[in-house]
Short mmCIF file of C-alpha atoms in Angstrom, two decimals:
data_model
loop_
_atom_site.label_atom_id
_atom_site.label_comp_id
_atom_site.label_asym_id
_atom_site.label_seq_id
_atom_site.Cartn_x
_atom_site.Cartn_y
_atom_site.Cartn_z
CA UNK B 1 -0.24 -0.15 0.18
CA UNK B 2 0.91 3.52 -1.25
CA UNK B 3 -0.07 6.22 1.57
CA UNK B 4 -0.31 8.75 -1.09
CA UNK B 5 -2.73 6.27 -2.18
CA UNK B 6 -4.85 5.66 0.93
CA UNK B 7 -5.84 8.23 3.64
CA UNK B 8 -7.21 11.47 2.03
CA UNK B 9 -4.83 13.57 4.43
CA UNK B 10 -1.41 12.31 2.54
CA UNK B 11 -0.21 16.34 1.73
CA UNK B 12 -0.19 16.42 6.50
CA UNK B 13 1.53 12.22 6.10
CA UNK B 14 3.63 13.52 3.99
CA UNK B 15 4.91 15.86 6.07
CA UNK B 16 4.18 14.60 9.34
CA UNK B 17 7.25 11.48 7.49
CA UNK B 18 9.31 14.08 7.02
CA UNK B 19 9.46 15.76 10.94
CA UNK B 20 9.32 12.16 11.95
CA UNK B 21 12.36 10.95 10.14
CA UNK B 22 14.13 14.40 11.63
CA UNK B 23 12.33 13.64 15.21
CA UNK B 24 13.69 10.06 15.17
CA UNK B 25 17.38 10.69 14.05
CA UNK B 26 17.90 14.04 16.43
CA UNK B 27 16.94 12.25 19.74
CA UNK B 28 18.68 8.37 19.00
CA UNK B 29 21.91 10.42 16.90
CA UNK B 30 22.06 13.73 19.13
CA UNK B 31 25.99 14.96 18.86
CA UNK B 32 26.56 12.30 17.23
CA UNK B 33 27.03 8.13 16.59
CA UNK B 34 30.19 7.84 18.76
CA UNK B 35 29.18 3.97 18.65
CA UNK B 36 30.07 3.57 14.69
CA UNK B 37 33.24 5.15 15.19
CA UNK B 38 34.68 1.81 15.56
CA UNK B 39 34.13 1.25 12.02
CA UNK B 40 36.83 2.36 9.28
CA UNK B 41 35.06 5.33 7.09
CA UNK B 42 35.58 3.52 4.10
CA UNK B 43 33.94 0.53 5.21
CA UNK B 44 30.67 -0.72 3.53
CA UNK B 45 28.11 -3.50 4.35
CA UNK B 46 24.70 -5.65 3.33
CA UNK B 47 22.35 -5.95 6.39
CA UNK B 48 18.77 -8.02 6.24
CA UNK B 49 15.70 -7.18 7.91
CA UNK B 50 13.74 -9.57 9.54
CA UNK B 51 10.63 -10.56 11.26
CA UNK B 52 11.03 -12.46 14.24
CA UNK B 53 6.57 -13.23 14.13
CA UNK B 54 3.81 -13.14 11.62
CA UNK B 55 2.34 -9.86 11.17
CA UNK B 56 1.73 -7.00 8.13
CA UNK B 57 3.80 -4.63 7.07
CA UNK B 58 3.69 -0.64 8.11
CA UNK B 59 6.01 1.87 8.57
CA UNK B 60 7.48 1.80 4.52
CA UNK B 61 7.90 4.85 3.78
CA UNK B 62 9.50 6.22 7.29
CA UNK B 63 12.55 3.86 7.29
CA UNK B 64 12.69 5.08 3.76
CA UNK B 65 12.85 8.51 4.44
CA UNK B 66 15.49 8.08 7.24
CA UNK B 67 17.91 6.86 5.19
CA UNK B 68 17.44 9.15 2.98
CA UNK B 69 17.98 11.84 5.63
CA UNK B 70 21.12 10.58 7.35
CA UNK B 71 23.23 9.31 3.99
CA UNK B 72 21.50 8.90 0.74
CA UNK B 73 24.57 6.65 -0.05
CA UNK B 74 22.70 3.86 1.19
CA UNK B 75 20.70 1.03 -0.66
CA UNK B 76 17.39 -0.35 0.40
CA UNK B 77 15.25 -3.10 -1.46
CA UNK B 78 11.86 -3.95 -0.22
CA UNK B 79 10.98 -6.89 -0.80
CA UNK B 80 6.77 -6.57 0.61
CA UNK B 81 4.82 -4.01 0.92
CA UNK B 82 2.81 -1.39 3.38
CA UNK B 83 -0.31 -4.27 4.26
CA UNK B 84 1.54 -7.00 3.20
CA UNK B 85 1.70 -10.22 5.43
CA UNK B 86 4.71 -11.43 6.23
CA UNK B 87 5.12 -14.25 7.64
CA UNK B 88 7.97 -15.32 11.19
CA UNK B 89 12.01 -14.61 10.41
CA UNK B 90 10.37 -13.77 6.62
CA UNK B 91 13.22 -11.19 5.30
CA UNK B 92 11.57 -8.69 3.79
CA UNK B 93 14.35 -5.02 3.90
CA UNK B 94 17.97 -6.05 2.21
CA UNK B 95 20.34 -2.43 3.01
CA UNK B 96 23.03 -2.19 1.17
CA UNK B 97 26.47 2.03 2.03
CA UNK B 98 28.21 2.58 4.51
CA UNK B 99 28.26 0.36 7.32
CA UNK B 100 28.49 3.41 9.80
CA UNK B 101 25.47 4.20 8.18
CA UNK B 102 23.38 0.94 8.32
CA UNK B 103 23.79 0.37 12.16
CA UNK B 104 22.97 4.40 13.42
CA UNK B 105 20.02 4.65 11.42
CA UNK B 106 18.72 0.40 12.62
CA UNK B 107 17.25 1.82 15.90
CA UNK B 108 15.68 4.20 14.91
CA UNK B 109 14.31 2.21 11.48
CA UNK B 110 13.32 -0.65 13.34
CA UNK B 111 11.27 1.27 16.63
CA UNK B 112 9.43 3.07 13.51
CA UNK B 113 8.49 0.03 11.49
CA UNK B 114 8.02 -2.23 14.95
CA UNK B 115 5.42 0.26 16.14
CA UNK B 116 3.40 0.56 13.31
CA UNK B 117 3.12 -3.21 12.35
CA UNK B 118 2.09 -3.53 15.63
CA UNK B 119 -0.92 -1.32 15.16
CA UNK B 120 -1.48 -3.01 11.38
CA UNK B 121 -0.80 -6.04 12.79
CA UNK B 122 -3.70 -5.96 15.87
CA UNK B 123 -6.28 -4.24 13.54
CA UNK B 124 -5.97 -6.80 10.82
CA UNK B 125 -6.26 -9.26 13.51
CA UNK B 126 -9.65 -7.86 14.04
CA UNK B 127 -11.15 -7.48 11.08
CA UNK B 128 -10.23 -10.88 10.74
CA UNK B 129 -12.86 -12.24 12.82
CA UNK B 130 -15.70 -10.33 11.27
CA UNK B 131 -14.33 -10.09 8.22
CA UNK B 132 -17.95 -11.61 6.60
CA UNK B 133 -19.93 -9.25 8.86
CA UNK B 134 -20.61 -6.10 6.80
CA UNK B 135 -19.37 -4.79 10.09
CA UNK B 136 -16.40 -1.66 9.06
CA UNK B 137 -13.50 -1.61 11.95
CA UNK B 138 -13.03 2.73 13.45
CA UNK B 139 -9.73 3.53 15.32
CA UNK B 140 -10.34 6.19 18.36
CA UNK B 141 -8.07 9.12 18.97
CA UNK B 142 -5.60 6.89 21.70
CA UNK B 143 -2.79 7.77 19.54
CA UNK B 144 0.26 7.01 21.57
CA UNK B 145 1.46 10.41 21.30
CA UNK B 146 3.23 12.29 18.27
CA UNK B 147 2.21 9.77 16.17
CA UNK B 148 -1.82 10.22 15.16
CA UNK B 149 -1.09 9.94 11.66
CA UNK B 150 0.98 7.14 11.49
CA UNK B 151 -1.14 5.24 13.24
CA UNK B 152 -4.51 5.86 11.80
CA UNK B 153 -2.64 5.37 8.11
CA UNK B 154 -1.35 2.14 10.42
CA UNK B 155 -4.77 0.90 10.68
CA UNK B 156 -6.28 1.40 7.46
CA UNK B 157 -2.78 -1.02 5.83
CA UNK B 158 -4.77 -3.98 8.74
CA UNK B 159 -7.81 -3.38 7.04
CA UNK B 160 -9.44 -0.82 9.22
CA UNK B 161 -11.26 2.44 8.84
CA UNK B 162 -10.60 5.89 10.32
CA UNK B 163 -12.56 7.96 12.35
CA UNK B 164 -11.80 11.72 13.23
CA UNK B 165 -8.68 12.76 12.55
CA UNK B 166 -8.36 15.08 15.21
CA UNK B 167 -11.70 17.62 16.88
CA UNK B 168 -11.61 19.85 13.83
CA UNK B 169 -13.43 17.03 11.14
CA UNK B 170 -16.68 15.98 12.69
CA UNK B 171 -18.32 16.44 15.60
CA UNK B 172 -17.80 13.97 18.19
CA UNK B 173 -20.88 14.70 21.48
CA UNK B 174 -20.16 13.25 24.55
CA UNK B 175 -21.33 13.38 27.79
CA UNK B 176 -20.22 16.57 29.41
CA UNK B 177 -20.82 18.49 26.01
CA UNK B 178 -24.66 17.59 26.63
CA UNK B 179 -24.42 18.81 29.90
CA UNK B 180 -22.81 22.04 28.90
CA UNK B 181 -25.24 22.07 26.42
CA UNK B 182 -28.15 22.29 27.93
CA UNK B 183 -29.10 18.74 26.08
CA UNK B 184 -28.37 16.27 22.80
CA UNK B 185 -30.89 18.33 20.65
CA UNK B 186 -29.48 21.90 22.55
CA UNK B 187 -26.27 20.41 21.21
CA UNK B 188 -27.08 18.99 17.81
CA UNK B 189 -28.94 22.03 16.66
CA UNK B 190 -25.47 23.98 17.53
CA UNK B 191 -23.51 21.91 15.70
CA UNK B 192 -25.57 22.60 12.33
CA UNK B 193 -25.34 26.22 13.08
CA UNK B 194 -21.44 26.10 13.49
CA UNK B 195 -20.99 23.84 10.01
CA UNK B 196 -23.23 21.98 8.30
CA UNK B 197 -21.38 19.74 5.98
CA UNK B 198 -19.96 18.33 8.33
CA UNK B 199 -21.31 14.72 10.62
CA UNK B 200 -22.57 14.97 13.78
CA UNK B 201 -21.95 12.09 16.32
CA UNK B 202 -24.07 12.26 19.89
CA UNK B 203 -22.51 9.40 22.42
CA UNK B 204 -25.96 8.03 23.86
CA UNK B 205 -25.98 5.74 27.09
CA UNK B 206 -29.31 5.14 27.72
CA UNK B 207 -32.40 4.27 25.28
CA UNK B 208 -33.89 7.57 26.20
CA UNK B 209 -30.71 9.12 24.59
CA UNK B 210 -31.01 7.00 21.83
CA UNK B 211 -34.78 8.24 21.32
CA UNK B 212 -33.65 12.25 21.59
CA UNK B 213 -30.54 11.53 19.41
CA UNK B 214 -32.78 10.60 16.74
CA UNK B 215 -35.31 12.33 16.79
CA UNK B 216 -32.40 15.64 16.76
CA UNK B 217 -31.59 13.65 13.54
CA UNK B 218 -27.10 13.35 14.66
CA UNK B 219 -26.30 11.65 11.65
CA UNK B 220 -24.45 8.43 13.82
CA UNK B 221 -24.84 7.40 17.39
CA UNK B 222 -22.84 5.68 19.28
CA UNK B 223 -23.57 3.30 21.65
CA UNK B 224 -21.64 3.30 24.15
CA UNK B 225 -20.80 0.36 26.51
CA UNK B 226 -24.50 -0.91 25.45
CA UNK B 227 -25.09 -4.94 26.36
CA UNK B 228 -25.20 -7.01 23.27
CA UNK B 229 -29.67 -7.30 23.78
CA UNK B 230 -29.66 -4.15 24.53
CA UNK B 231 -27.53 -3.10 20.30
CA UNK B 232 -29.65 -5.54 19.28
CA UNK B 233 -32.71 -3.43 20.17
CA UNK B 234 -30.90 0.31 19.50
CA UNK B 235 -31.08 -1.53 16.41
CA UNK B 236 -34.56 -2.17 15.61
CA UNK B 237 -35.66 1.44 17.01
CA UNK B 238 -32.95 3.26 14.63
CA UNK B 239 -34.17 1.61 11.23
CA UNK B 240 -31.23 3.20 9.51
CA UNK B 241 -32.16 6.22 10.99
CA UNK B 242 -28.60 7.14 11.13
CA UNK B 243 -25.33 4.81 11.66
CA UNK B 244 -25.20 2.91 14.84
CA UNK B 245 -21.22 2.83 16.53
CA UNK B 246 -20.83 0.32 19.08
CA UNK B 247 -17.77 0.97 21.53
CA UNK B 248 -16.72 0.31 25.23
CA UNK B 249 -15.37 -3.52 26.31
CA UNK B 250 -14.49 -4.49 22.77
CA UNK B 251 -12.03 -6.97 22.57
CA UNK B 252 -11.22 -9.88 20.30
CA UNK B 253 -13.57 -11.95 23.07
CA UNK B 254 -16.52 -9.60 22.36
CA UNK B 255 -15.72 -8.37 18.73
CA UNK B 256 -18.03 -11.21 16.87
CA UNK B 257 -20.23 -10.54 19.47
CA UNK B 258 -20.62 -7.10 19.16
CA UNK B 259 -20.50 -6.87 14.81
CA UNK B 260 -23.40 -9.90 14.68
CA UNK B 261 -26.02 -7.32 16.78
CA UNK B 262 -26.85 -5.72 13.87
CA UNK B 263 -24.70 -2.58 14.40
CA UNK B 264 -23.00 -0.60 11.50
CA UNK B 265 -19.09 0.16 12.83
CA UNK B 266 -17.12 -0.86 15.87
CA UNK B 267 -14.65 1.35 17.16
CA UNK B 268 -11.37 0.39 19.29
CA UNK B 269 -8.84 2.12 21.81
CA UNK B 270 -7.01 -1.11 21.25
CA UNK B 271 -5.92 -1.21 17.74
CA UNK B 272 -3.96 2.58 18.90
CA UNK B 273 -3.32 2.09 22.03
CA UNK B 274 -2.79 -1.53 23.69
CA UNK B 275 -0.33 -2.73 21.40
CA UNK B 276 3.04 -4.71 22.12
CA UNK B 277 5.88 -3.82 19.62
CA UNK B 278 6.24 -6.23 16.91
CA UNK B 279 9.93 -8.18 17.01
CA UNK B 280 11.71 -7.23 14.47
CA UNK B 281 16.08 -8.23 13.61
CA UNK B 282 18.05 -6.66 11.77
CA UNK B 283 22.13 -8.41 11.28
CA UNK B 284 25.17 -6.75 8.95
CA UNK B 285 24.85 -10.72 6.39
CA UNK B 286 29.36 -9.47 5.10
#
């Protein structure tokens, strides 16, 4: 997958990739890699990057940009693309160039790959669990600090869909917004006055709030921590008047049952905030 084809905000992601590569090198390299100085300046080497576990690859553009900034003479040969499934012990990247540069860039490159691949892998696992239900899996804003767009992209590599990117591209009226606005109807009406062409979503905790959100004309209604029976009832009551999103208590043990209630989509913060880095390794081969 090419990130420039994956997201409507790819221009912002392009900028983020450049900034991220600069930050990664700055925090790791500092004033200079003193250990790399053990190696003769003119020494060249080849290296392979493998995954120690099955995963979904994500992060190609970040690694390309990192080595472009570090040393343009380093050659990268990718044997997989973002979104591809990798098997344990599979070689998916080969590098060739100055030995110092390969070793200086190693950790920063692997850090980004292992994190984004973890998000893509978790997402693909969840998507596979509900692949035949027609339900869309959504991410949330519960992303790692400073990695919002990167993790949102990784979710798409895993077959998931993006919810809001931030606080600016959709209304999500939650409990505190409702209280501060004086009710669901007042909150939805205010949202329509502010931006008529922006989706309005309302989070509800009871059937009474569901009915109010429907009457107010919400585009999307988030069922917050509804039980399975209550979700099925909510689907009946809504009858297609709004998109229904299930949220809360979503994990691999509950995901399938939630999807089978008939909701339209399920959002999960676990795709981005509860991930375990993929075990990757780079080895010099000569």
